[in-house]
Amino acid sequence: MCGIVGYVGNQPAEGVLLNGLKRLEYRGYDSSGIATLDDKEQPHLVRAVGKIAELEKALIKTPLTGNMGIGHTRWATHGGVTVENAHPHHVENVFLVHNGIIENFKDIKAFLKKQKFNSDTDSEVLAALINHYYKNGTKLEDAVAKALKKVRGTYGIAVFSPLEPGKIVTARLGSPLVIGLGNGETIIASDASALLGYTRKAIYLNDGEMAVCTADKVNVFDLSLKVVDNSPEEIEGDASQIQKGGYDHFLLKEIMEQPTTLLNTLSGRVDAKKGTLRLGGPNLTPSEINKIEHVVIVGCGTAYYAGLLASYYMEQLVPNLTTEVVVASEYRYRSFHLPKNSVALVVSQSGETADTLACLREIKKRGVKTFGIVNVVGSTIAREVDGGTYIYAGPEMSVASTKAFTAQAVAMLIFAGMLAGHRGGDPAKLHQLAEELVALPDEIAKVLKKHQGQIEKLAKKYAKYEDAFFLGRDTAYPIALEGALKLKEISYIHAEGYASGELKHGPIALVDETFFEVFSILDNWLFEKSIGGLQEVRARGGRAIVFTDSKREIEADDVVRIDTDIKMITPLLINVLQQLFAYYVAVKRGNDVDQPRNLAKSVTVE
Ligand code: F6R
């Protein structure tokens, strides 16, 4: 949440910072700003409310000179969306951008007594505290360290002062920061995607670390200013992955590229001929695998739904295993107990979600082994888990998660298959799973190609509704939840996902001709029961769209029949069509599909 960039080097800073902010805009987009320091040691500051395009316009009127500076794109936490609340903040000589929340900002304000504030933000209070210690020739890093020792909360910061040109001080606690090491230039960002195209070498700051950055050097310290050994790492990916590649929106690109990204998720992990599935990351010996009694899967939003889907398969495939899927924001505060021989799967696209990270730490405290199912390489969760696997879906730029869901589910299915393979799971089922996973990229490509036009038409028809139910049973139930989440996030249609069997226990009271329902009906042992739910809805005037892999007769307003040889993991095919449906509904309603209102990618605050 919120994006930070910083630059010190040999190029005009404004362009680099603006480019970085555009790449980070998906992390928050209600206001933004840039501050630079010019050759004459004069600071300049421009801020604007709205998207980065507004800042860009302001910078045309007031260009900023200088080869160093800091920038920020905001997702408001403290204080409304105004120019005054936008970052960078400055208090006398301290210019600061901040991600996170300073929880004790009121105490700090009281401590600073006479200080006047121009904004309602906790971030300006932090700038004032640093300024308080930045007196009488103190070095900026000393003042930052002193201030941070007084702070309770989370932060990723970049700070400069006109009194110490050529230097940017950064620090992190609970909010990511990565420092790119270029040739005579240093680029700081809250997300490695902002560094792509500039450098491949970067230092990922750990919690409790700070760094003094100049054009040629980066020194990392702890808050006692003791030097810390934090070696540079290679950043993966290339700049083309964070461009739209000819599509109108990142969301559409990310839906359509799933066949390719899945090849990366599957690569070297599934052998369809032998029926073997293997994830290298967890590093479990066969005897450790045999001992596992319980799997708890933790995530938020889409990651949680991917976990829920995987849990159905785990139960079906792995003998003598119990599973539990939990929402991280709740679990972190529950007095939970985990049975002996539990393992935890920690699922997160960004690898930075605050609640999921907090759960990971709580689970580790209880001595339970944790495995990450993470997309962003080098992210905090990926670094803190005991083992794990990357899903290799590539950068997901659209705020709504699509390709990551599919890849997360697939990675966890491989995990389930690996467990089943060692624990006497049914070999026929394992063979089927392995074959279907290997076939999935092509099947997704086929389904997208065949149904794209039909889904676009359906979306136009249903875009006028304001309420929707998504319904499914068994493995189609998590897909119903995910379908509803996707639709509400980007179309702003009120959409709820339910297990179809729950309809009669309350929700059906809402069904009338103003609602539409999306049923996912699988051609399995629950087919007739699912049709029963559909008929009950239609009898009450509800409009129904059915996604199905069945050739049997189905009466509904619209039926999308998926023609596929896949049987076991069909929900993943239905889900990509639901993603397309949400996309086209949102486009029809004229919404900003990549950056929907009130949302931000990577929820790094509670
Ligand atoms: C939905 C969505 C969110 C995220 C959730 C977890 O489209 O994007 O629900 O899935 O915030 O994020 P990660 O996976 O980054 O932990």
mmCIF file with all atom_site columns, C-alpha atoms and ligand atoms in Angstrom, residues 300-303 347-353 356 381 396 399-402 408 482 485-486 489 601-603, ligand 1:
data_model
loop_
_atom_site.group_PDB
_atom_site.id
_atom_site.type_symbol
_atom_site.label_atom_id
_atom_site.label_alt_id
_atom_site.label_comp_id
_atom_site.label_asym_id
_atom_site.label_entity_id
_atom_site.label_seq_id
_atom_site.pdbx_PDB_ins_code
_atom_site.Cartn_x
_atom_site.Cartn_y
_atom_site.Cartn_z
_atom_site.occupancy
_atom_site.B_iso_or_equiv
_atom_site.pdbx_formal_charge
_atom_site.auth_seq_id
_atom_site.auth_comp_id
_atom_site.auth_asym_id
_atom_site.auth_atom_id
_atom_site.pdbx_PDB_model_num
ATOM   1  C CA . CYS A 1 300 ? -6.575  -13.000 2.556   1.00 0.00 ? 300 CYS A CA 1
ATOM   2  C CA . GLY A 1 301 ? -9.125  -12.357 -0.185  1.00 0.00 ? 301 GLY A CA 1
ATOM   3  C CA . THR A 1 302 ? -8.308  -14.177 -3.387  1.00 0.00 ? 302 THR A CA 1
ATOM   4  C CA . ALA A 1 303 ? -5.368  -16.005 -1.782  1.00 0.00 ? 303 ALA A CA 1
ATOM   5  C CA . VAL A 1 347 ? -0.475  -17.907 0.585   1.00 0.00 ? 347 VAL A CA 1
ATOM   6  C CA . SER A 1 348 ? 0.193   -14.435 -0.757  1.00 0.00 ? 348 SER A CA 1
ATOM   7  C CA . GLN A 1 349 ? 0.668   -12.957 -4.219  1.00 0.00 ? 349 GLN A CA 1
ATOM   8  C CA . SER A 1 350 ? 2.547   -9.901  -2.963  1.00 0.00 ? 350 SER A CA 1
ATOM   9  C CA . GLY A 1 351 ? 4.259   -11.624 -0.076  1.00 0.00 ? 351 GLY A CA 1
ATOM   10 C CA . GLU A 1 352 ? 3.708   -8.410  1.877   1.00 0.00 ? 352 GLU A CA 1
ATOM   11 C CA . THR A 1 353 ? 0.121   -8.586  3.147   1.00 0.00 ? 353 THR A CA 1
ATOM   12 C CA . THR A 1 356 ? -0.832  -12.817 6.424   1.00 0.00 ? 356 THR A CA 1
ATOM   13 C CA . ILE A 1 381 ? 6.761   -13.596 3.490   1.00 0.00 ? 381 ILE A CA 1
ATOM   14 C CA . GLU A 1 396 ? 0.542   -8.789  -11.379 1.00 0.00 ? 396 GLU A CA 1
ATOM   15 C CA . VAL A 1 399 ? -5.175  -4.549  -8.461  1.00 0.00 ? 399 VAL A CA 1
ATOM   16 C CA . ALA A 1 400 ? -7.660  -7.405  -8.838  1.00 0.00 ? 400 ALA A CA 1
ATOM   17 C CA . SER A 1 401 ? -5.840  -10.699 -8.697  1.00 0.00 ? 401 SER A CA 1
ATOM   18 C CA . THR A 1 402 ? -6.429  -13.165 -11.544 1.00 0.00 ? 402 THR A CA 1
ATOM   19 C CA . GLN A 1 408 ? -1.647  -20.322 -6.273  1.00 0.00 ? 408 GLN A CA 1
ATOM   20 C CA . GLU A 1 482 ? -13.861 -15.831 -5.991  1.00 0.00 ? 482 GLU A CA 1
ATOM   21 C CA . LEU A 1 485 ? -15.168 -11.039 -5.191  1.00 0.00 ? 485 LEU A CA 1
ATOM   22 C CA . LYS A 1 486 ? -13.850 -10.319 -8.682  1.00 0.00 ? 486 LYS A CA 1
ATOM   23 C CA . GLU A 1 489 ? -14.084 -5.349  -6.830  1.00 0.00 ? 489 GLU A CA 1
ATOM   24 C CA . LYS A 1 601 ? -2.547  -3.834  -4.345  1.00 0.00 ? 601 LYS A CA 1
ATOM   25 C CA . SER A 1 602 ? -0.457  -5.234  -1.531  1.00 0.00 ? 602 SER A CA 1
ATOM   26 C CA . VAL A 1 603 ? -2.226  -4.442  1.728   1.00 0.00 ? 603 VAL A CA 1
HETATM 27 C C1 . F6R B 2 .   ? -8.562  -9.694  -4.914  1.00 0.00 ? 1   F6R B C1 1
HETATM 28 C C2 . F6R B 2 .   ? -7.329  -9.265  -4.331  1.00 0.00 ? 1   F6R B C2 1
HETATM 29 C C3 . F6R B 2 .   ? -7.158  -9.335  -2.870  1.00 0.00 ? 1   F6R B C3 1
HETATM 30 C C4 . F6R B 2 .   ? -5.848  -10.059 -2.528  1.00 0.00 ? 1   F6R B C4 1
HETATM 31 C C5 . F6R B 2 .   ? -5.578  -10.010 -1.026  1.00 0.00 ? 1   F6R B C5 1
HETATM 32 C C6 . F6R B 2 .   ? -4.345  -10.796 -0.643  1.00 0.00 ? 1   F6R B C6 1
HETATM 33 O O1 . F6R B 2 .   ? -8.586  -9.544  -6.289  1.00 0.00 ? 1   F6R B O1 1
HETATM 34 O O2 . F6R B 2 .   ? -6.438  -8.872  -5.028  1.00 0.00 ? 1   F6R B O2 1
HETATM 35 O O3 . F6R B 2 .   ? -8.249  -9.948  -2.254  1.00 0.00 ? 1   F6R B O3 1
HETATM 36 O O4 . F6R B 2 .   ? -5.944  -11.364 -2.982  1.00 0.00 ? 1   F6R B O4 1
HETATM 37 O O5 . F6R B 2 .   ? -5.420  -8.679  -0.633  1.00 0.00 ? 1   F6R B O5 1
HETATM 38 O O6 . F6R B 2 .   ? -3.227  -10.289 -1.284  1.00 0.00 ? 1   F6R B O6 1
HETATM 39 P P1 . F6R B 2 .   ? -1.885  -11.112 -1.358  1.00 0.00 ? 1   F6R B P1 1
HETATM 40 O O7 . F6R B 2 .   ? -2.157  -12.320 -2.177  1.00 0.00 ? 1   F6R B O7 1
HETATM 41 O O8 . F6R B 2 .   ? -0.913  -10.185 -1.996  1.00 0.00 ? 1   F6R B O8 1
HETATM 42 O O9 . F6R B 2 .   ? -1.522  -11.472 0.046   1.00 0.00 ? 1   F6R B O9 1
#
